Coordinates of C-alpha atoms in Angstrom, one line a residue:
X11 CA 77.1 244.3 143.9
X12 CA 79.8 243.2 141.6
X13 CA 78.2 240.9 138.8
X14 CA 78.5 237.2 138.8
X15 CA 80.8 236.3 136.4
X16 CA 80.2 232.8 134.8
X17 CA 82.5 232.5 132.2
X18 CA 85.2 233.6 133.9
X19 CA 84.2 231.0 136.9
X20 CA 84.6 228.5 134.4
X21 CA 87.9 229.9 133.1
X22 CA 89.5 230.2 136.8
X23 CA 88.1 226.6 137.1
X24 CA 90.8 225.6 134.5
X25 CA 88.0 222.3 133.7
X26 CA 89.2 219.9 131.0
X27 CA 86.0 219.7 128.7
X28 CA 87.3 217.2 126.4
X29 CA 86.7 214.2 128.5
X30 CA 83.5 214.9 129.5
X31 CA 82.3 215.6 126.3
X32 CA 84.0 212.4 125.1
X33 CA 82.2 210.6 128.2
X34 CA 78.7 212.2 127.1
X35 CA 79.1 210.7 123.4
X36 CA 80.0 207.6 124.4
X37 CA 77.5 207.2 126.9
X38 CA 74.9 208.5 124.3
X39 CA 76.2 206.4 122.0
X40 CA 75.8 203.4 124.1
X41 CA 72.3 204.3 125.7
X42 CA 71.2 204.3 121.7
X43 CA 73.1 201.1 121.0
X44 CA 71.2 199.4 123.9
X45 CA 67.8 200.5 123.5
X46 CA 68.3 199.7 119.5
X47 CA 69.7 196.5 121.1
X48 CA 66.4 195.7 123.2
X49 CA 64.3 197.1 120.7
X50 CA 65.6 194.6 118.5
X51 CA 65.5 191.8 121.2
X52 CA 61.5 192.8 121.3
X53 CA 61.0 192.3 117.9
X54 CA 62.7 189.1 117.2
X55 CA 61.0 188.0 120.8
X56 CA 57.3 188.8 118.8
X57 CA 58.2 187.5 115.4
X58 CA 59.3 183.7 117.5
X59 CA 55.8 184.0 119.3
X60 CA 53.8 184.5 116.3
X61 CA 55.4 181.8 114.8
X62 CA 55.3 179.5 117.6
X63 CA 51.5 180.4 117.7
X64 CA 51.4 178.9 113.9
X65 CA 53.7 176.1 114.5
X66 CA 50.7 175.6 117.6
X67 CA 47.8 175.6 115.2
X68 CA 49.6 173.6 112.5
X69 CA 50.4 170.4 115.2
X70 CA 46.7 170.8 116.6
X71 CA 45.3 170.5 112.8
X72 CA 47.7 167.3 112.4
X73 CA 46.1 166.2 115.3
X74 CA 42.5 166.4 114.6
X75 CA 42.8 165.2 111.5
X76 CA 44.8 162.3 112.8
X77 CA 42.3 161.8 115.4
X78 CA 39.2 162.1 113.0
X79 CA 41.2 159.0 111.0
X80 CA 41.6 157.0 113.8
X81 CA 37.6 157.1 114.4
X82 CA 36.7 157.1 110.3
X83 CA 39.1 154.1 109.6
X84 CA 37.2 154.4 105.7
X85 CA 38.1 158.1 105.5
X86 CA 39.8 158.9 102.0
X87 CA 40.0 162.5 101.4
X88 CA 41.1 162.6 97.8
X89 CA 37.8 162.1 96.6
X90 CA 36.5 165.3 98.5
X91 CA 39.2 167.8 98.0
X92 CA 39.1 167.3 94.1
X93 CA 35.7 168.2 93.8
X94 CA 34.2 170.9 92.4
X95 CA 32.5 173.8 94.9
X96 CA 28.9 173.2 93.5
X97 CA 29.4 169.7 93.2
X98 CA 30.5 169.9 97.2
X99 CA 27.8 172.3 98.2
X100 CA 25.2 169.4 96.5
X101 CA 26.8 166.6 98.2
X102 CA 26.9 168.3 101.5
X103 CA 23.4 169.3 101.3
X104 CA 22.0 166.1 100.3
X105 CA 23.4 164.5 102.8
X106 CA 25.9 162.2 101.1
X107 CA 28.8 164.4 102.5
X108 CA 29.4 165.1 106.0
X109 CA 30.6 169.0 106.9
X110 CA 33.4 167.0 109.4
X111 CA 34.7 164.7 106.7
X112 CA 34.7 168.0 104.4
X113 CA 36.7 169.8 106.8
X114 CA 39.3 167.4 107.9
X115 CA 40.1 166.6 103.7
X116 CA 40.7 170.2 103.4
X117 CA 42.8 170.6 106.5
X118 CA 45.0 167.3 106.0
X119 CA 45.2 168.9 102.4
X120 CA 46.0 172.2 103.5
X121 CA 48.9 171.1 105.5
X122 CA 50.3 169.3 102.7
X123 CA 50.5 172.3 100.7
X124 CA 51.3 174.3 103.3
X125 CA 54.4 172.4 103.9
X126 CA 56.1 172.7 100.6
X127 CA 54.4 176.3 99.8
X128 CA 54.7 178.0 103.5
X129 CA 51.2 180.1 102.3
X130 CA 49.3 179.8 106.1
X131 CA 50.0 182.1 109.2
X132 CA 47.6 180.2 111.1
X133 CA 44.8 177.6 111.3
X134 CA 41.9 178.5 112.7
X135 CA 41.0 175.8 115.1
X136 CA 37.9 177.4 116.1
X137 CA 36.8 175.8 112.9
X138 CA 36.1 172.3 114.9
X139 CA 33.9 173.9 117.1
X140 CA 31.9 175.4 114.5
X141 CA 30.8 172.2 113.3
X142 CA 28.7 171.5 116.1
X143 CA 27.1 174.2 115.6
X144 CA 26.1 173.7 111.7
X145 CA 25.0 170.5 113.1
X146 CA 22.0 172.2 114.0
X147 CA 21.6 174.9 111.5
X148 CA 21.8 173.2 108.1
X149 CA 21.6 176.3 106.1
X150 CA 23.3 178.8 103.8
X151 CA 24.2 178.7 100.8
X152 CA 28.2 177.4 101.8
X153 CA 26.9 175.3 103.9
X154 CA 29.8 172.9 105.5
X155 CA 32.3 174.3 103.2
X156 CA 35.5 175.0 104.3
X157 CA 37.0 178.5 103.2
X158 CA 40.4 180.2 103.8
X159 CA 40.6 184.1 104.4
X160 CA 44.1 186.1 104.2
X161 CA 45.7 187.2 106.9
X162 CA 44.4 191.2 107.3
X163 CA 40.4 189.4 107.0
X164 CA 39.8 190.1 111.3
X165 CA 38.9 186.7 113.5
X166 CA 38.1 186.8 116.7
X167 CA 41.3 186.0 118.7
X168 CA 43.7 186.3 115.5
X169 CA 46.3 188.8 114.6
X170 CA 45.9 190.4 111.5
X171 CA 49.5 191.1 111.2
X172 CA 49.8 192.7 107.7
X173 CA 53.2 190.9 108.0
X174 CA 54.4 193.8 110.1
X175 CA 55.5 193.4 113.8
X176 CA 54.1 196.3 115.3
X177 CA 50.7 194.5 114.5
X178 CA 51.5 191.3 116.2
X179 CA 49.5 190.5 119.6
X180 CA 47.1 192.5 119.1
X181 CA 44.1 190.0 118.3
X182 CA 40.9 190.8 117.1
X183 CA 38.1 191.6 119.5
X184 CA 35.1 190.3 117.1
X185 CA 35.2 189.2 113.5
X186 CA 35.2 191.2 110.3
X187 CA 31.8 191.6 108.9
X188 CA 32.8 189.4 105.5
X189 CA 33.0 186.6 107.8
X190 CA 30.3 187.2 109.9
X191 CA 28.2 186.7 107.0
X192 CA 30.1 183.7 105.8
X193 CA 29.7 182.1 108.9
X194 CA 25.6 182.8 108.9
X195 CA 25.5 181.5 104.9
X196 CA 27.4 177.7 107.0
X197 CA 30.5 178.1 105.9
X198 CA 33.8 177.6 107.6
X199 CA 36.9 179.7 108.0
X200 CA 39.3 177.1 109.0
X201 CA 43.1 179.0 107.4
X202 CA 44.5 182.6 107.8
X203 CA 47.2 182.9 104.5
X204 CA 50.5 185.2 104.2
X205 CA 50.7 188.2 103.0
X206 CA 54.0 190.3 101.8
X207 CA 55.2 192.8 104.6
X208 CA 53.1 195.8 104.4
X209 CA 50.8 194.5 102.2
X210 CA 51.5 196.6 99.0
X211 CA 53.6 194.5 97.3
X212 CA 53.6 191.6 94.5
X213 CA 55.2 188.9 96.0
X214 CA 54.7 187.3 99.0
X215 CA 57.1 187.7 102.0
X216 CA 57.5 188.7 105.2
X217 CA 60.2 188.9 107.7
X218 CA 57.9 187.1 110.2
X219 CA 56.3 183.8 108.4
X220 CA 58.9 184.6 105.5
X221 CA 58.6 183.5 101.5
X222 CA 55.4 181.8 100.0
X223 CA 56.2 179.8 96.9
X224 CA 53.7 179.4 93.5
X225 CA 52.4 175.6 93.7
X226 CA 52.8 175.9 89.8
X227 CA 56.5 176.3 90.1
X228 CA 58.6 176.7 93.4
X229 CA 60.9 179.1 91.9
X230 CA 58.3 181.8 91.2
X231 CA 56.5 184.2 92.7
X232 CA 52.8 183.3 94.0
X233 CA 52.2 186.9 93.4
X234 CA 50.6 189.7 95.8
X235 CA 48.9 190.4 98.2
X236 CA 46.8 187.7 98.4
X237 CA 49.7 185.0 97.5
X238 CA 49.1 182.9 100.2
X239 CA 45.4 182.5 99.0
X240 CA 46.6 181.7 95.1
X241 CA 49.1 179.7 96.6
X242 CA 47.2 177.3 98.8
X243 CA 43.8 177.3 96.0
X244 CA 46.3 176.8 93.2
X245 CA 48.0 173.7 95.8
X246 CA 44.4 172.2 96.3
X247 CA 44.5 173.1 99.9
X248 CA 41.6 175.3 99.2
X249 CA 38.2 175.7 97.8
X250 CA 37.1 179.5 98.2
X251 CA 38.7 182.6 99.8
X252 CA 38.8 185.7 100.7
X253 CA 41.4 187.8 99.5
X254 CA 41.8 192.1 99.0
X255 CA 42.8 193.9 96.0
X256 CA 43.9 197.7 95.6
X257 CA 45.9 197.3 92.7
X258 CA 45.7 193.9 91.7
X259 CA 46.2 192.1 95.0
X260 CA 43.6 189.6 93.9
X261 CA 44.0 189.6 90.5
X262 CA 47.9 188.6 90.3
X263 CA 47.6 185.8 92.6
X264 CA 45.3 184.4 90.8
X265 CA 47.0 184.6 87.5
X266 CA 50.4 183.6 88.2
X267 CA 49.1 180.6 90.7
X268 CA 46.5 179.4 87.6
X269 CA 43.4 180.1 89.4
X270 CA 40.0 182.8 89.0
X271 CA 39.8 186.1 91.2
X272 CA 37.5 188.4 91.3
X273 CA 38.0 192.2 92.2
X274 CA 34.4 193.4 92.8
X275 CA 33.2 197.2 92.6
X276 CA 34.4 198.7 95.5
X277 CA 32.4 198.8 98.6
X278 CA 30.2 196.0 97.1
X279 CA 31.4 193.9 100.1
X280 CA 31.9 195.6 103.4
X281 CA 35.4 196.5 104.3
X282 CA 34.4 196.5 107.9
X283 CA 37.4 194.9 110.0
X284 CA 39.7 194.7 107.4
X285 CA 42.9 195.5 108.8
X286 CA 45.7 197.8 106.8
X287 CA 49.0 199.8 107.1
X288 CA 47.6 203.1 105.6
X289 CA 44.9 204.3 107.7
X290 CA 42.8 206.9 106.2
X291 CA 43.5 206.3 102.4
X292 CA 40.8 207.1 100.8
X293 CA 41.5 208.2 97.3
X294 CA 41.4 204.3 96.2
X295 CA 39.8 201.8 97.8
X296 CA 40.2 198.4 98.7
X297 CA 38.2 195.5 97.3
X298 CA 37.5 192.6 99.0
X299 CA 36.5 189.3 96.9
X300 CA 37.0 185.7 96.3
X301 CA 39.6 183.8 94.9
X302 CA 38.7 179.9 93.9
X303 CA 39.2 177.2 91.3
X304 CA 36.6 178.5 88.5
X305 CA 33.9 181.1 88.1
X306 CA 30.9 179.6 89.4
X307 CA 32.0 179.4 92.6
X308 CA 33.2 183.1 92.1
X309 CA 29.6 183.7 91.6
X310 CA 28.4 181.4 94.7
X311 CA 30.9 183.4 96.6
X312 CA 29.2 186.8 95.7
X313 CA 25.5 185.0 96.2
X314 CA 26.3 183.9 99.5
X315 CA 27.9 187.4 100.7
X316 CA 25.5 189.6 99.1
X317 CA 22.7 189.1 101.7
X318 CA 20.5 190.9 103.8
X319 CA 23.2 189.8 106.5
X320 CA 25.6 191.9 105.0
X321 CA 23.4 194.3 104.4
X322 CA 22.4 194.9 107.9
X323 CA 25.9 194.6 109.8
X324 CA 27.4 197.5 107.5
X325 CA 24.6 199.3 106.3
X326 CA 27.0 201.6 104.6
X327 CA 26.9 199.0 101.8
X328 CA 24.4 199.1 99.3
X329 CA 21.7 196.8 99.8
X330 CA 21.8 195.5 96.4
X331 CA 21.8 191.4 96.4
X332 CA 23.2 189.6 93.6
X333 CA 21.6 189.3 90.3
X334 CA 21.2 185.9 89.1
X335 CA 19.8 186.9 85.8
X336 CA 22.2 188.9 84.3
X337 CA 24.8 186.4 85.6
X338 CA 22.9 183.5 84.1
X339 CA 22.1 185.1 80.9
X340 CA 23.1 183.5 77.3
X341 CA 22.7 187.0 75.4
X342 CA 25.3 187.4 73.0
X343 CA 27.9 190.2 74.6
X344 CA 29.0 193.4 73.3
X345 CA 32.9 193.1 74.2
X346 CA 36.0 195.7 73.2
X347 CA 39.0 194.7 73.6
X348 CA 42.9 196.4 73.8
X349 CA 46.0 194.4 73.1
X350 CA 48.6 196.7 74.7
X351 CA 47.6 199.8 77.3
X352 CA 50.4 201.5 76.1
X353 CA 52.3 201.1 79.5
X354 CA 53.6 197.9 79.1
X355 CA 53.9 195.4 76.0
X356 CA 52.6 192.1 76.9
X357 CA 54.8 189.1 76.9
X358 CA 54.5 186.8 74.5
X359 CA 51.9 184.2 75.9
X360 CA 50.3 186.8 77.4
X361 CA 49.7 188.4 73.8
X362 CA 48.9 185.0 72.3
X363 CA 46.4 183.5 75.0
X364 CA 44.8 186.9 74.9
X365 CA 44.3 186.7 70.7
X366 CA 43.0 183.3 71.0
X367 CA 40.3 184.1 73.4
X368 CA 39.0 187.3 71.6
X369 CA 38.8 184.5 68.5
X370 CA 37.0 182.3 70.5
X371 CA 34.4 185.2 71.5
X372 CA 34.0 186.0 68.0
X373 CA 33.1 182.5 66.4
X374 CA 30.8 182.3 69.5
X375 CA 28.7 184.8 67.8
X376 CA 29.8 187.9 70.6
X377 CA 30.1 191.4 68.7
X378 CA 33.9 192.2 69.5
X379 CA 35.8 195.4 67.9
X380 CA 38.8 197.2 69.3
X381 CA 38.6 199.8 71.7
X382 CA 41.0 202.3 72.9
X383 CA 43.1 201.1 75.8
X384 CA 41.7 202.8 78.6
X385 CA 43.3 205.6 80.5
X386 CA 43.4 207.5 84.3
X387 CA 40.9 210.4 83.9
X388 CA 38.0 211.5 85.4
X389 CA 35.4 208.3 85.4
X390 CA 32.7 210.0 84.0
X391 CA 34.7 210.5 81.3
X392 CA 35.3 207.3 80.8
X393 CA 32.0 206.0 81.4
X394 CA 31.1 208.4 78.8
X395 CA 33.4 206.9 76.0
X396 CA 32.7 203.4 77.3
X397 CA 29.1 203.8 76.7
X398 CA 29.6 205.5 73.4
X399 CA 31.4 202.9 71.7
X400 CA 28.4 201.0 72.9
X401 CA 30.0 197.8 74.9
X402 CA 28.8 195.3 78.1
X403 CA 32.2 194.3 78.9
X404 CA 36.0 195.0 78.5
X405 CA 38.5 192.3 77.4
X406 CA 42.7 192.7 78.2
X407 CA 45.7 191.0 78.7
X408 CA 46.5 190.2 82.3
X409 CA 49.9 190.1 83.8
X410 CA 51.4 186.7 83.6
X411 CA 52.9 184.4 83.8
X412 CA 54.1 184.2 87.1
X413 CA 57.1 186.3 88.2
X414 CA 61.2 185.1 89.5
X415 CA 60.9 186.4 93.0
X416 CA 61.9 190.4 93.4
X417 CA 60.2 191.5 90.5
X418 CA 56.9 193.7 89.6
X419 CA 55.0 195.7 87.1
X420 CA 51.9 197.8 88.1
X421 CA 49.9 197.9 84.1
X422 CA 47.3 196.1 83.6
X423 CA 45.7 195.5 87.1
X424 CA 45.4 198.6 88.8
X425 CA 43.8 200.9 86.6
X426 CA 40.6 199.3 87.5
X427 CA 41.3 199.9 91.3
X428 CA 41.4 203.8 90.7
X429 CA 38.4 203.9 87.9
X430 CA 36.6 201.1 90.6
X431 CA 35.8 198.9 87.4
X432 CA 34.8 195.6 88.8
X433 CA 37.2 193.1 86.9
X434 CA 38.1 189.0 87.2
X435 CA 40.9 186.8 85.9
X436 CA 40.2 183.5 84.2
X437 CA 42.8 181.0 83.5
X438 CA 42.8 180.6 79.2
X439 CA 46.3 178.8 78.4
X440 CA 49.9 178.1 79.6
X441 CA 53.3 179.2 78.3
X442 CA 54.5 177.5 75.6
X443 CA 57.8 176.7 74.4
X444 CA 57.5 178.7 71.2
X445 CA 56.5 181.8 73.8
X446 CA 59.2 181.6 75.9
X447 CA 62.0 181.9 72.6
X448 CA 59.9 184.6 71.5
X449 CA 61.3 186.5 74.6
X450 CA 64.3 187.1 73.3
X451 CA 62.6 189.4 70.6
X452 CA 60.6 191.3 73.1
X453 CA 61.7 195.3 72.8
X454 CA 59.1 196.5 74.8
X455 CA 56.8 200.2 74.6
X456 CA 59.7 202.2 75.8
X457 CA 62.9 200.0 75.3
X458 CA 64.1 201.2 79.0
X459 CA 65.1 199.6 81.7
X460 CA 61.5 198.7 82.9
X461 CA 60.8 196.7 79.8
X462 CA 63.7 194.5 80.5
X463 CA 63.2 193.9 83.8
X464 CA 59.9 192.6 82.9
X465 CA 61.8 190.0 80.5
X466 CA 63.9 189.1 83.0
X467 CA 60.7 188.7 85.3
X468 CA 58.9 186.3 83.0
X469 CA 62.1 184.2 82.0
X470 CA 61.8 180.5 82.4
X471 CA 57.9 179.9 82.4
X472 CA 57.3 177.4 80.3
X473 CA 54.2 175.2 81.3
X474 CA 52.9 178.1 83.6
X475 CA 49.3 179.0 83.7
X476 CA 48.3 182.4 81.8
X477 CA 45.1 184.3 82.0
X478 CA 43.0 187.1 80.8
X479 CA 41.5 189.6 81.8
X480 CA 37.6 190.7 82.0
X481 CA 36.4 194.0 82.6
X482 CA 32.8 195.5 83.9
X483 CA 31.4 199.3 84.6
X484 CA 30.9 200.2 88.0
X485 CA 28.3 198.1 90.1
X486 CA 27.8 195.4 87.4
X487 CA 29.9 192.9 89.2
X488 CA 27.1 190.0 87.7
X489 CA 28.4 191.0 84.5
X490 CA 31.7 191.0 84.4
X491 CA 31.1 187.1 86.1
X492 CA 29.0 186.5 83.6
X493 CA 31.6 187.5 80.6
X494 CA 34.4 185.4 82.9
X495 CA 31.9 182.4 82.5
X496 CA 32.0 182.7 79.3
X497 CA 35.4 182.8 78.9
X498 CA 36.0 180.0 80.7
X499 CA 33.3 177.9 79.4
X500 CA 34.1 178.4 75.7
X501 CA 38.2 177.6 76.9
X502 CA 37.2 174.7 78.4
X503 CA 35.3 173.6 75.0
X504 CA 38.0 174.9 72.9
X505 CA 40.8 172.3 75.1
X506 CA 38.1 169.5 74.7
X507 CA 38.3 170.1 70.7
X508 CA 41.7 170.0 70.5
X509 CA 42.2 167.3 72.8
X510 CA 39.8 165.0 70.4

């Protein structure tokens, strides 16, 4: 049986192959072009409902609070939204504030700052109905108070986009166990804030709810991740939130929008429905805390979540509630201190607001000496030469002020993320004039390209807040609020001085 011959078939054949291979690439290359076409379609078809979803929950808060106007014809909520949290938390608990009056100031505030800042994704509406049910449980330590979260903190019925589209309609089936517990202690998530694509990043943008600006100064940076939080607390929109930190994504919002944040220990609060882009990154871990206008309601914060509550909805956290003690204590502090860590040369106000508040410790009556800046190592180690040069606490510069959009610097903040140093940011000064010349003598550690990128970064920041920061070992998160007290208390006297 003669053998079948393919090749030669083909030759005999005399077939043409250059048009069909022709035909093939182009109809590849069109099949590709189309599903990159609809693929695209999808995506821009997501992006418009998610924002038509906010646009939703923005009219419906203008309406509520319209409504609630219409019914309290003496309403003014100027007088509520500019008062401290403790001296809201008294008022509401004696009675002389009403949690639906509180609400409505904050939400007609919020939407004022959210329309020149864009820092929400969405407002909670839910919120309304909630106050019927406080109605009847007068309790907790927040109780009636209004609180924002940011936008990976999981609601029931919410995306937590991440600012990424492939997380978009997928709502959350309950509610992460931070709010949970904020909800038991009466408080009052009524605002989901932005978030930069991805998270992991210091601005704050994303190709969905776009650019959040820095209430301090629209062209800056509000700083990352939790920008939309330091944006709408730095606007006023905002009492207390919630924000997440793994490399300063607390701390730098706070700093460049001129507020306090607070990156506890690690695993202090549970992390339980808190959504995220890297799954199964466990070699640093996130921190969730509060952001808010000054350090005791840091502290109230912590109270309020630290709770058997918390305790027994993630019992993976450590059932240790918060210390009032040590927070409240008037002991003089043992406090080292580093100017420069080496990586990056502070700017100019930076370096000046952190020299006047290490002088300020000292005439206090604190024992304060330098100590080495700290570096990455094993954290025994480091616990080892912490505890040999005897200190309680950990003063530094803090990365400020606020940033021209595109830039960002990693020193300074997230050092404390892989060591898991509980560490807070307290407002002290704001650029001056004199700073901001001194920036054209600014050569940096390395003189590279880095260093002048952070000059260009800082550029034009005169009258912007600057902060410090305030460092704590492992676990002794009511210290380090304790030494931010401090700070801020003796700052506050320090202005008063001058001022007379």
């Amino acid at each position: 049986m003669a053998r079948f011959n393919v090749q030669q078939l083909v030759l005999d054949l005399h077939i043409n192959w250059t048009p069909v291979i022709a035909a093939t690439v182009c109809g590849t290359g069109a099949l590709y072009l189309f599903l990159k076409w609809r693929n695209n379609q999808e995506i821009q078809k997501k992006i418009l409902n998610a924002r038509k979803r906010r646009d939703a929950s923005l009219l419906q808060a203008e309406q509520a609070v319209q409504q609630f106007k219409m019914q309290n014809p003496d309403f003014e909520s100027s007088s509520i939204v500019s008062l401290s949290l403790p001296e809201l938390t008294g008022k509401l608990k004696d009675g002389s504030l009403q949690p639906d009056a509180v609400l409505y100031a904050l939400m007609e505030k919020a939407l004022e700052v959210n329309k020149n800042l864009n820092c929400s994704t969405e407002f909670l509406m839910e919120s309304v109905a909630q106050l019927e049910d406080i109605k009847t449980q007068k309790k907790g330590l927040l109780y009636g108070v209004p609180i924002s979260i940011k936008d990976n903190v999981s609601y029931e019925g919410h995306d937590t986009s991440c600012g990424v589209v492939s997380k978009l309609g997928q709502p959350a089936l309950v509610d992460s166990v931070v709010v949970k517990v904020l909800k038991k202690q009466g408080a009052i998530p009524f605002i989901k804030t932005n978030i930069p694509q991805g998270l992991l990043n210091y601005d704050c943008s994303n190709p969905i709810y776009g650019q959040t600006l820095n209430p301090c100064n629209l062209q800056k940076s509000p700083g990352g991740s939790s920008g939309g939080e330091g944006a709408l607390i730095g606007g006023g929109g905002s009492f207390l939130g919630i924000g997440t930190d793994i490399a300063g994504s607390i701390r730098i919002p706070a700093s460049f929008c001129g507020i306090c944040g607070f990156k506890p220990t690690a695993k202090r609060i549970s992390a339980r429905g808190i959504s995220s882009c890297i799954k199964g990154q466990n070699s640093v871990l996130p921190s969730l805390g509060p952001l808010a206008r000054d350090v005791e309601s840091l502290a109230l914060c912590m109270q309020a979540l630290l709770c058997q509550d918390m305790f027994s909805l993630d019992p993976t956290v450590p059932p240790i509630p918060f210390n009032q003690e040590v927070y409240e204590s008037s002991e003089p502090l043992r406090i080292g201190y580093y100017e420069n860590d080496g990586y990056l040369q502070p700017s100019p106000s930076m370096a000046r607001a952190f020299r006047e508040t290490k002088d300020l410790l000292e005439r206090a009556g604190h024992t304060v000496h330098r100590h080495t800046a700290l570096t990455v190592g094993y954290i025994q180690e480091v616990i080892a030469e912490w505890r040999r040069l005897n200190v309680d606490v950990l003063l530094c510069p803090m990365l400020g002020p606020a940033y021209n959009f595109t830039y960002c610097a990693l020193s300074y903040t997230s050092l404390y993320n892989l060591l898991n140093f509980p560490a807070g940011v307290v407002p002290v000064s704001a650029v001056t004039e004199e700073d901001e010349a001194q920036l054209s003598q600014y050569t940096g550690v390395h003189g590279d390209m880095w260093d002048k990128l952070f000059v260009k970064a800082v550029k034009g920041g005169v009258g912007l807040p600057v902060t410090v920061q305030c460092v704590s070992l492992p676990w002794q998160d009511e210290m380090c609020l304790r030494f931010m007290r401090e700070v801020e208390q003796l700052t506050a006297k320090n202005k008063l001085t001058r001022k007379y």
